[in-house]
């Protein structure tokens, strides 16, 4: 398959949040859409199934359709109805889509009004796995970040987006104890991996950092501001021990970090390897369903390699250094 950064990637306007990566696939066009916030988010980026599977399409003459869209990577409170409407497609698939509801008081309830124009809808939120949705944990479990064994250091990884952590996120990190490993979810993949490898305990307000931390056997102190954090613990069948703060409140975030550290408010999985393998099999089974339904000729897991990581580095550089200048 040949991939190219979609034409919808722009430096201005709402479309910049949802660019398409389009691939030539057996005579058809296969497009992947995930959240690309203006502040790079390694979690949203690495959640697209395109990083972990090799998709082989039927020719349009065989299938009767020529444009397939896969939505996955990030939270879409409208289930991706708007983002998926930006790219022309004949068939739509959602893969590990979640919601992030932010009511004024409490975390509220998730909506179950899934768009009817999706051929298959896979959600990472257990509460959304209703009759017209399938539970599909975030596809980033297929990557080898979750195979990085725990270290011994304390790590604090925060969401770099000011809307989530406030304008002073770097000031918040500067107050962390000097021996801690600190970083954000806007680091490059190589930098994140190197810091993550040192940690045995993690404090974070990033869904994906917490997901990777728990699945790799680390202890995680989860700080949250919306439904996606309780949904993560529900997915992992853990008590909903989320330390709350108001989204965008840097002072509140700093206080929440102190509460986690002072109270040793960490969670962990009893059998992280078993859970990781089960989540991987769920993603593979979902791919097999798409093949059985005739949407694809084959979908095979990709081996993770330095070549794939280097391609991702270049792609991110193109998206954020060139297009978003």
Short mmCIF file of N, CA and C in Angstrom, two decimals, residues 5-176:
data_model
loop_
_atom_site.label_atom_id
_atom_site.label_comp_id
_atom_site.label_asym_id
_atom_site.label_seq_id
_atom_site.Cartn_x
_atom_site.Cartn_y
_atom_site.Cartn_z
N UNK A 5 -0.16 11.82 3.12
CA UNK A 5 -0.84 12.67 4.07
C UNK A 5 -2.01 13.33 3.36
N UNK A 6 -3.23 13.12 3.87
CA UNK A 6 -4.43 13.54 3.18
C UNK A 6 -4.52 15.03 2.95
N UNK A 7 -5.25 15.41 1.92
CA UNK A 7 -5.39 16.81 1.57
C UNK A 7 -6.15 17.60 2.63
N UNK A 8 -6.89 16.91 3.50
CA UNK A 8 -7.64 17.62 4.52
C UNK A 8 -6.76 18.12 5.66
N UNK A 9 -5.47 17.74 5.68
CA UNK A 9 -4.54 18.26 6.67
C UNK A 9 -4.24 19.71 6.33
N UNK A 10 -4.64 20.62 7.20
CA UNK A 10 -4.39 22.03 6.96
C UNK A 10 -3.98 22.68 8.26
N UNK A 11 -3.40 23.87 8.18
CA UNK A 11 -2.91 24.54 9.37
C UNK A 11 -3.98 25.42 10.00
N UNK A 12 -5.12 25.58 9.37
CA UNK A 12 -6.16 26.43 9.90
C UNK A 12 -7.49 25.70 9.86
N UNK A 13 -8.39 26.08 10.76
CA UNK A 13 -9.75 25.56 10.71
C UNK A 13 -9.91 24.21 11.38
N UNK A 14 -11.15 23.81 11.53
CA UNK A 14 -11.47 22.58 12.26
C UNK A 14 -10.92 21.35 11.58
N UNK A 15 -10.76 21.39 10.25
CA UNK A 15 -10.29 20.21 9.54
C UNK A 15 -8.89 19.79 9.99
N UNK A 16 -8.12 20.73 10.49
CA UNK A 16 -6.78 20.39 10.95
C UNK A 16 -6.82 19.38 12.09
N UNK A 17 -7.98 19.27 12.78
CA UNK A 17 -8.07 18.32 13.88
C UNK A 17 -8.25 16.89 13.39
N UNK A 18 -8.73 16.72 12.15
CA UNK A 18 -9.08 15.40 11.67
C UNK A 18 -8.55 15.14 10.26
N UNK A 19 -7.24 15.20 10.06
CA UNK A 19 -6.72 14.90 8.73
C UNK A 19 -6.87 13.42 8.42
N UNK A 20 -6.89 13.10 7.16
CA UNK A 20 -6.99 11.71 6.75
C UNK A 20 -5.64 11.23 6.22
N UNK A 21 -5.26 10.04 6.59
CA UNK A 21 -4.13 9.35 5.98
C UNK A 21 -4.75 8.38 4.98
N UNK A 22 -4.53 8.61 3.70
CA UNK A 22 -5.17 7.80 2.67
C UNK A 22 -4.16 6.89 2.00
N UNK A 23 -4.59 5.66 1.70
CA UNK A 23 -3.73 4.65 1.11
C UNK A 23 -4.39 4.04 -0.11
N UNK A 24 -3.59 3.75 -1.12
CA UNK A 24 -4.07 2.98 -2.25
C UNK A 24 -4.07 1.52 -1.84
N UNK A 25 -5.20 0.86 -2.00
CA UNK A 25 -5.38 -0.47 -1.43
C UNK A 25 -6.18 -1.34 -2.40
N UNK A 26 -5.47 -2.12 -3.24
CA UNK A 26 -6.14 -3.03 -4.15
C UNK A 26 -7.07 -2.37 -5.13
N UNK A 27 -6.75 -1.16 -5.54
CA UNK A 27 -7.62 -0.41 -6.45
C UNK A 27 -8.62 0.47 -5.73
N UNK A 28 -8.77 0.28 -4.43
CA UNK A 28 -9.66 1.11 -3.62
C UNK A 28 -8.82 2.15 -2.86
N UNK A 29 -9.51 3.06 -2.19
CA UNK A 29 -8.86 4.05 -1.33
C UNK A 29 -9.26 3.77 0.10
N UNK A 30 -8.26 3.58 0.95
CA UNK A 30 -8.49 3.32 2.37
C UNK A 30 -7.99 4.53 3.15
N UNK A 31 -8.89 5.16 3.91
CA UNK A 31 -8.55 6.37 4.66
C UNK A 31 -8.70 6.13 6.15
N UNK A 32 -7.72 6.62 6.91
CA UNK A 32 -7.74 6.52 8.36
C UNK A 32 -7.89 7.92 8.94
N UNK A 33 -8.79 8.07 9.88
CA UNK A 33 -9.02 9.36 10.54
C UNK A 33 -8.87 9.17 12.04
N UNK A 34 -8.07 10.03 12.65
CA UNK A 34 -8.00 10.08 14.11
C UNK A 34 -7.74 11.51 14.51
N UNK A 35 -7.87 11.81 15.78
CA UNK A 35 -7.65 13.17 16.26
C UNK A 35 -6.18 13.56 16.11
N UNK A 36 -5.95 14.73 15.53
CA UNK A 36 -4.62 15.32 15.45
C UNK A 36 -4.71 16.72 16.08
N UNK A 37 -4.74 16.83 17.40
CA UNK A 37 -4.86 18.16 18.00
C UNK A 37 -3.67 19.05 17.66
N UNK A 38 -3.88 20.36 17.78
CA UNK A 38 -2.81 21.30 17.42
C UNK A 38 -1.57 21.08 18.28
N UNK A 39 -1.75 20.63 19.51
CA UNK A 39 -0.64 20.19 20.35
C UNK A 39 -0.52 18.68 20.16
N UNK A 40 0.60 18.22 19.64
CA UNK A 40 0.76 16.80 19.33
C UNK A 40 0.45 15.92 20.54
N UNK A 41 -0.31 14.85 20.30
CA UNK A 41 -0.70 13.91 21.34
C UNK A 41 -0.28 12.52 20.89
N UNK A 42 0.76 11.98 21.51
CA UNK A 42 1.28 10.68 21.09
C UNK A 42 0.25 9.57 21.28
N UNK A 43 -0.63 9.72 22.26
CA UNK A 43 -1.65 8.71 22.49
C UNK A 43 -2.65 8.63 21.36
N UNK A 44 -3.22 9.76 20.96
CA UNK A 44 -4.16 9.78 19.83
C UNK A 44 -3.49 9.25 18.58
N UNK A 45 -2.26 9.66 18.36
CA UNK A 45 -1.55 9.27 17.15
C UNK A 45 -1.32 7.76 17.09
N UNK A 46 -0.85 7.18 18.18
CA UNK A 46 -0.50 5.76 18.17
C UNK A 46 -1.72 4.85 18.33
N UNK A 47 -2.92 5.43 18.41
CA UNK A 47 -4.12 4.62 18.59
C UNK A 47 -4.75 4.21 17.27
N UNK A 48 -4.27 4.70 16.15
CA UNK A 48 -4.84 4.30 14.87
C UNK A 48 -4.42 2.88 14.52
N UNK A 49 -5.37 2.03 14.09
CA UNK A 49 -5.00 0.64 13.73
C UNK A 49 -4.08 0.55 12.52
N UNK A 50 -3.91 1.64 11.79
CA UNK A 50 -3.03 1.58 10.61
C UNK A 50 -1.58 1.30 10.99
N UNK A 51 -1.22 1.57 12.25
CA UNK A 51 0.15 1.32 12.70
C UNK A 51 0.41 -0.15 12.98
N UNK A 52 -0.64 -0.95 13.11
CA UNK A 52 -0.48 -2.30 13.64
C UNK A 52 -1.02 -3.40 12.74
N UNK A 53 -1.69 -3.02 11.65
CA UNK A 53 -2.27 -4.02 10.76
C UNK A 53 -1.95 -3.67 9.30
N UNK A 54 -1.80 -4.71 8.51
CA UNK A 54 -1.64 -4.57 7.06
C UNK A 54 -3.00 -4.88 6.43
N UNK A 55 -3.61 -3.86 5.84
CA UNK A 55 -4.95 -3.98 5.27
C UNK A 55 -4.84 -4.27 3.77
N UNK A 56 -5.52 -5.30 3.33
CA UNK A 56 -5.59 -5.63 1.90
C UNK A 56 -7.06 -5.55 1.48
N UNK A 57 -7.33 -4.75 0.47
CA UNK A 57 -8.70 -4.48 0.04
C UNK A 57 -9.08 -5.31 -1.18
N UNK A 58 -10.37 -5.52 -1.33
CA UNK A 58 -10.89 -6.06 -2.58
C UNK A 58 -10.85 -4.96 -3.64
N UNK A 59 -10.81 -5.36 -4.89
CA UNK A 59 -10.95 -4.37 -5.95
C UNK A 59 -12.39 -3.88 -5.96
N UNK A 60 -12.63 -2.65 -6.40
CA UNK A 60 -14.00 -2.14 -6.45
C UNK A 60 -14.94 -3.00 -7.29
N UNK A 61 -14.42 -3.64 -8.33
CA UNK A 61 -15.27 -4.49 -9.16
C UNK A 61 -15.74 -5.73 -8.39
N UNK A 62 -14.94 -6.18 -7.41
CA UNK A 62 -15.32 -7.33 -6.60
C UNK A 62 -16.28 -6.94 -5.49
N UNK A 63 -15.99 -5.82 -4.83
CA UNK A 63 -16.75 -5.45 -3.63
C UNK A 63 -17.95 -4.57 -3.91
N UNK A 64 -17.87 -3.79 -4.99
CA UNK A 64 -18.95 -2.84 -5.26
C UNK A 64 -18.76 -1.51 -4.58
N UNK A 65 -17.64 -1.32 -3.87
CA UNK A 65 -17.34 -0.02 -3.26
C UNK A 65 -15.85 0.25 -3.41
N UNK A 66 -15.48 1.53 -3.40
CA UNK A 66 -14.09 1.89 -3.69
C UNK A 66 -13.44 2.76 -2.62
N UNK A 67 -14.21 3.18 -1.62
CA UNK A 67 -13.64 4.09 -0.61
C UNK A 67 -14.07 3.61 0.78
N UNK A 68 -13.06 3.25 1.59
CA UNK A 68 -13.32 2.77 2.95
C UNK A 68 -12.66 3.73 3.94
N UNK A 69 -13.36 4.04 5.01
CA UNK A 69 -12.84 4.91 6.06
C UNK A 69 -12.81 4.15 7.38
N UNK A 70 -11.67 4.24 8.08
CA UNK A 70 -11.56 3.68 9.43
C UNK A 70 -11.29 4.82 10.40
N UNK A 71 -12.19 5.00 11.34
CA UNK A 71 -12.07 6.03 12.36
C UNK A 71 -11.56 5.39 13.64
N UNK A 72 -10.47 5.91 14.19
CA UNK A 72 -9.95 5.35 15.43
C UNK A 72 -8.71 6.08 15.90
N UNK A 73 -8.71 6.48 17.16
CA UNK A 73 -7.61 7.22 17.74
C UNK A 73 -8.11 8.52 18.33
N UNK A 74 -8.45 8.48 19.62
CA UNK A 74 -8.95 9.69 20.27
C UNK A 74 -10.40 9.56 20.66
N UNK A 75 -10.87 10.57 21.39
CA UNK A 75 -12.26 10.60 21.84
C UNK A 75 -13.09 11.45 20.89
N UNK A 76 -14.27 10.94 20.56
CA UNK A 76 -15.20 11.64 19.69
C UNK A 76 -16.57 11.59 20.36
N UNK A 77 -16.98 12.71 20.94
CA UNK A 77 -18.23 12.70 21.69
C UNK A 77 -19.45 12.53 20.80
N UNK A 78 -19.30 12.80 19.49
CA UNK A 78 -20.39 12.53 18.55
C UNK A 78 -20.16 11.21 17.82
N UNK A 79 -19.28 10.38 18.38
CA UNK A 79 -18.91 9.09 17.80
C UNK A 79 -18.26 9.23 16.43
N UNK A 80 -17.66 10.39 16.18
CA UNK A 80 -16.96 10.58 14.92
C UNK A 80 -17.85 10.93 13.75
N UNK A 81 -19.10 11.30 14.02
CA UNK A 81 -20.01 11.62 12.92
C UNK A 81 -19.47 12.78 12.09
N UNK A 82 -18.97 13.83 12.77
CA UNK A 82 -18.45 14.98 12.02
C UNK A 82 -17.13 14.65 11.35
N UNK A 83 -16.19 14.08 12.10
CA UNK A 83 -14.86 13.81 11.55
C UNK A 83 -14.96 12.89 10.34
N UNK A 84 -15.80 11.87 10.42
CA UNK A 84 -15.92 10.93 9.30
C UNK A 84 -16.64 11.55 8.11
N UNK A 85 -17.40 12.61 8.34
CA UNK A 85 -18.09 13.25 7.23
C UNK A 85 -17.16 14.09 6.37
N UNK A 86 -15.95 14.36 6.86
CA UNK A 86 -14.99 15.19 6.13
C UNK A 86 -14.28 14.43 5.02
N UNK A 87 -14.41 13.11 5.03
CA UNK A 87 -13.71 12.27 4.05
C UNK A 87 -14.74 11.44 3.29
N UNK A 88 -14.69 11.49 1.97
CA UNK A 88 -15.63 10.71 1.18
C UNK A 88 -15.39 9.22 1.38
N UNK A 89 -16.47 8.48 1.61
CA UNK A 89 -16.32 7.04 1.82
C UNK A 89 -17.62 6.34 1.46
N UNK A 90 -17.49 5.09 1.07
CA UNK A 90 -18.64 4.23 0.80
C UNK A 90 -18.94 3.32 1.97
N UNK A 91 -17.92 3.00 2.76
CA UNK A 91 -18.07 2.17 3.95
C UNK A 91 -17.28 2.81 5.09
N UNK A 92 -17.87 2.79 6.30
CA UNK A 92 -17.22 3.37 7.47
C UNK A 92 -17.10 2.33 8.58
N UNK A 93 -15.94 2.35 9.24
CA UNK A 93 -15.68 1.45 10.37
C UNK A 93 -15.11 2.28 11.52
N UNK A 94 -15.62 2.10 12.71
CA UNK A 94 -15.04 2.70 13.91
C UNK A 94 -14.23 1.65 14.65
N UNK A 95 -13.02 2.03 15.09
CA UNK A 95 -12.11 1.06 15.72
C UNK A 95 -11.57 1.66 17.02
N UNK A 96 -12.14 1.22 18.15
CA UNK A 96 -11.66 1.68 19.45
C UNK A 96 -11.99 3.12 19.77
N UNK A 97 -13.11 3.62 19.28
CA UNK A 97 -13.51 5.01 19.52
C UNK A 97 -14.07 5.16 20.93
N UNK A 98 -13.73 6.27 21.58
CA UNK A 98 -14.24 6.54 22.92
C UNK A 98 -14.89 7.90 23.01
N UNK A 99 -15.46 8.18 24.18
CA UNK A 99 -16.03 9.48 24.47
C UNK A 99 -15.31 10.10 25.66
N UNK A 100 -15.45 11.42 25.79
CA UNK A 100 -14.86 12.15 26.92
C UNK A 100 -15.85 13.23 27.33
N UNK A 101 -16.81 12.85 28.16
CA UNK A 101 -17.88 13.75 28.59
C UNK A 101 -17.42 14.53 29.80
N UNK A 102 -17.64 15.86 29.79
CA UNK A 102 -17.15 16.73 30.86
C UNK A 102 -18.28 17.57 31.45
N UNK A 103 -19.16 17.00 32.26
CA UNK A 103 -20.21 17.78 32.90
C UNK A 103 -19.64 18.65 34.01
N UNK A 104 -20.45 19.58 34.49
CA UNK A 104 -19.99 20.48 35.54
C UNK A 104 -19.80 19.73 36.86
N UNK A 105 -20.69 18.79 37.13
CA UNK A 105 -20.62 18.05 38.39
C UNK A 105 -20.62 16.56 38.11
N UNK A 106 -19.57 15.88 38.49
CA UNK A 106 -19.49 14.45 38.22
C UNK A 106 -19.10 14.18 36.79
N UNK A 107 -19.10 12.90 36.41
CA UNK A 107 -18.64 12.52 35.08
C UNK A 107 -19.79 12.23 34.13
N UNK A 108 -21.04 12.19 34.61
CA UNK A 108 -22.16 12.03 33.70
C UNK A 108 -22.24 10.66 33.07
N UNK A 109 -23.18 10.52 32.14
CA UNK A 109 -23.40 9.26 31.47
C UNK A 109 -23.03 9.36 30.00
N UNK A 110 -22.54 8.25 29.44
CA UNK A 110 -22.18 8.21 28.04
C UNK A 110 -23.43 8.08 27.18
N UNK A 111 -23.41 8.76 26.04
CA UNK A 111 -24.49 8.63 25.08
C UNK A 111 -24.31 7.33 24.29
N UNK A 112 -25.41 6.76 23.83
CA UNK A 112 -25.32 5.55 23.02
C UNK A 112 -25.93 5.75 21.64
N UNK A 113 -26.02 7.00 21.18
CA UNK A 113 -26.61 7.31 19.88
C UNK A 113 -25.56 7.17 18.78
N UNK A 114 -25.21 5.94 18.47
CA UNK A 114 -24.16 5.66 17.50
C UNK A 114 -24.67 5.93 16.09
N UNK A 115 -23.91 6.62 15.24
CA UNK A 115 -24.35 6.89 13.86
C UNK A 115 -24.68 5.62 13.10
N UNK A 116 -25.71 5.67 12.32
CA UNK A 116 -26.18 4.48 11.61
C UNK A 116 -25.42 4.22 10.31
N UNK A 117 -24.57 5.16 9.88
CA UNK A 117 -23.88 4.97 8.60
C UNK A 117 -22.56 4.22 8.75
N UNK A 118 -22.25 3.71 9.95
CA UNK A 118 -21.06 2.88 10.15
C UNK A 118 -21.43 1.41 9.93
N UNK A 119 -20.66 0.73 9.10
CA UNK A 119 -20.90 -0.70 8.89
C UNK A 119 -20.57 -1.50 10.14
N UNK A 120 -19.51 -1.08 10.85
CA UNK A 120 -19.13 -1.70 12.12
C UNK A 120 -18.70 -0.59 13.06
N UNK A 121 -19.06 -0.72 14.34
CA UNK A 121 -18.67 0.29 15.31
C UNK A 121 -18.04 -0.41 16.52
N UNK A 122 -16.73 -0.21 16.68
CA UNK A 122 -16.00 -0.76 17.82
C UNK A 122 -15.62 0.36 18.76
N UNK A 123 -16.03 0.25 20.03
CA UNK A 123 -15.76 1.28 21.02
C UNK A 123 -14.86 0.75 22.12
N UNK A 124 -13.98 1.61 22.62
CA UNK A 124 -13.11 1.24 23.74
C UNK A 124 -13.84 1.35 25.08
N UNK A 125 -15.03 1.95 25.08
CA UNK A 125 -15.80 2.15 26.31
C UNK A 125 -16.76 0.99 26.51
N UNK A 126 -16.57 0.26 27.61
CA UNK A 126 -17.39 -0.91 27.88
C UNK A 126 -18.88 -0.55 27.94
N UNK A 127 -19.20 0.64 28.46
CA UNK A 127 -20.59 1.05 28.61
C UNK A 127 -21.27 1.26 27.26
N UNK A 128 -20.49 1.43 26.20
CA UNK A 128 -21.05 1.66 24.87
C UNK A 128 -21.17 0.39 24.05
N UNK A 129 -20.69 -0.71 24.60
CA UNK A 129 -20.75 -1.98 23.86
C UNK A 129 -22.17 -2.53 23.95
N UNK A 130 -23.07 -1.85 23.23
CA UNK A 130 -24.47 -2.23 23.19
C UNK A 130 -24.72 -3.02 21.92
N UNK A 131 -25.99 -3.19 21.57
CA UNK A 131 -26.33 -4.08 20.45
C UNK A 131 -25.69 -3.67 19.13
N UNK A 132 -25.50 -2.38 18.90
CA UNK A 132 -24.92 -1.94 17.64
C UNK A 132 -23.48 -1.48 17.78
N UNK A 133 -22.81 -1.93 18.84
CA UNK A 133 -21.41 -1.58 19.07
C UNK A 133 -20.68 -2.78 19.66
N UNK A 134 -19.39 -2.89 19.35
CA UNK A 134 -18.55 -3.99 19.84
C UNK A 134 -17.46 -3.41 20.72
N UNK A 135 -17.15 -4.07 21.82
CA UNK A 135 -16.05 -3.62 22.67
C UNK A 135 -14.73 -3.94 21.99
N UNK A 136 -13.98 -2.89 21.66
CA UNK A 136 -12.66 -3.04 21.03
C UNK A 136 -11.70 -2.09 21.75
N UNK A 137 -10.85 -2.60 22.65
CA UNK A 137 -9.90 -1.73 23.34
C UNK A 137 -8.98 -1.01 22.36
N UNK A 138 -8.48 0.13 22.78
CA UNK A 138 -7.59 0.94 21.94
C UNK A 138 -6.54 0.08 21.25
N UNK A 139 -6.41 0.28 19.93
CA UNK A 139 -5.52 -0.54 19.10
C UNK A 139 -4.05 -0.39 19.46
N UNK A 140 -3.69 0.63 20.24
CA UNK A 140 -2.28 0.80 20.60
C UNK A 140 -1.76 -0.34 21.45
N UNK A 141 -2.66 -1.19 21.97
CA UNK A 141 -2.22 -2.39 22.70
C UNK A 141 -1.45 -3.33 21.78
N UNK A 142 -1.64 -3.19 20.47
CA UNK A 142 -0.93 -4.04 19.52
C UNK A 142 0.54 -3.64 19.40
N UNK A 143 0.89 -2.44 19.85
CA UNK A 143 2.27 -1.97 19.77
C UNK A 143 3.12 -2.48 20.90
N UNK A 144 4.43 -2.29 20.78
CA UNK A 144 5.33 -2.86 21.79
C UNK A 144 5.65 -1.90 22.93
N UNK A 145 5.01 -0.73 22.98
CA UNK A 145 5.18 0.12 24.16
C UNK A 145 4.69 -0.63 25.39
N UNK A 146 3.61 -1.40 25.24
CA UNK A 146 3.07 -2.13 26.39
C UNK A 146 3.91 -3.36 26.74
N UNK A 147 4.95 -3.62 25.96
CA UNK A 147 5.88 -4.71 26.28
C UNK A 147 7.13 -4.20 27.01
N UNK A 148 7.24 -2.89 27.19
CA UNK A 148 8.39 -2.33 27.88
C UNK A 148 8.28 -2.63 29.37
N UNK A 149 9.22 -3.38 29.89
CA UNK A 149 9.15 -3.80 31.29
C UNK A 149 9.29 -2.61 32.24
N UNK A 150 8.65 -2.68 33.41
CA UNK A 150 8.74 -1.58 34.37
C UNK A 150 10.16 -1.37 34.86
N UNK A 151 10.49 -0.11 35.09
CA UNK A 151 11.73 0.24 35.77
C UNK A 151 11.46 0.45 37.25
N UNK A 152 12.21 1.36 37.85
CA UNK A 152 12.07 1.58 39.29
C UNK A 152 11.71 3.02 39.65
N UNK A 153 11.79 3.93 38.72
CA UNK A 153 11.61 5.36 39.01
C UNK A 153 10.13 5.75 39.02
N UNK A 154 9.86 6.86 39.67
CA UNK A 154 8.55 7.50 39.59
C UNK A 154 8.52 8.37 38.34
N UNK A 155 7.44 8.29 37.58
CA UNK A 155 7.27 9.13 36.42
C UNK A 155 6.00 9.94 36.50
N UNK A 156 6.07 11.18 36.06
CA UNK A 156 4.88 12.04 35.97
C UNK A 156 4.77 12.51 34.52
N UNK A 157 3.72 12.06 33.84
CA UNK A 157 3.51 12.39 32.43
C UNK A 157 2.17 13.11 32.30
N UNK A 158 2.21 14.35 31.85
CA UNK A 158 0.99 15.15 31.78
C UNK A 158 0.58 15.43 30.34
N UNK A 159 -0.70 15.69 30.19
CA UNK A 159 -1.24 16.09 28.89
C UNK A 159 -0.75 17.51 28.59
N UNK A 160 -0.04 17.68 27.49
CA UNK A 160 0.54 18.97 27.15
C UNK A 160 -0.51 20.00 26.72
N UNK A 161 -1.68 19.53 26.28
CA UNK A 161 -2.72 20.43 25.77
C UNK A 161 -3.20 21.35 26.89
N UNK A 162 -3.11 22.68 26.72
CA UNK A 162 -3.57 23.61 27.77
C UNK A 162 -5.03 23.43 28.12
N UNK A 163 -5.84 22.98 27.16
CA UNK A 163 -7.26 22.76 27.45
C UNK A 163 -7.45 21.68 28.50
N UNK A 164 -6.51 20.75 28.58
CA UNK A 164 -6.59 19.67 29.56
C UNK A 164 -5.86 20.01 30.85
N UNK A 165 -4.66 20.60 30.74
CA UNK A 165 -3.79 20.78 31.90
C UNK A 165 -3.55 22.23 32.28
N UNK A 166 -4.11 23.18 31.55
CA UNK A 166 -3.87 24.58 31.82
C UNK A 166 -2.65 25.10 31.11
N UNK A 167 -2.47 26.39 31.15
CA UNK A 167 -1.37 27.03 30.43
C UNK A 167 -0.01 26.78 31.09
N UNK A 168 -0.02 26.41 32.37
CA UNK A 168 1.24 26.31 33.12
C UNK A 168 1.67 24.88 33.36
N UNK A 169 1.42 23.99 32.37
CA UNK A 169 1.73 22.58 32.59
C UNK A 169 3.21 22.36 32.86
N UNK A 170 4.08 23.11 32.20
CA UNK A 170 5.51 22.94 32.44
C UNK A 170 5.91 23.44 33.83
N UNK A 171 5.21 24.48 34.31
CA UNK A 171 5.46 24.93 35.68
C UNK A 171 5.04 23.86 36.68
N UNK A 172 3.93 23.18 36.39
CA UNK A 172 3.48 22.09 37.26
C UNK A 172 4.55 21.00 37.32
N UNK A 173 5.10 20.64 36.16
CA UNK A 173 6.13 19.60 36.14
C UNK A 173 7.39 20.02 36.88
N UNK A 174 7.66 21.31 36.88
CA UNK A 174 8.88 21.79 37.54
C UNK A 174 8.82 21.65 39.05
N UNK A 175 7.62 21.43 39.59
CA UNK A 175 7.48 21.30 41.05
C UNK A 175 7.60 19.85 41.51
N UNK A 176 7.70 18.91 40.57
CA UNK A 176 7.79 17.50 40.92
C UNK A 176 9.15 17.21 41.53
#
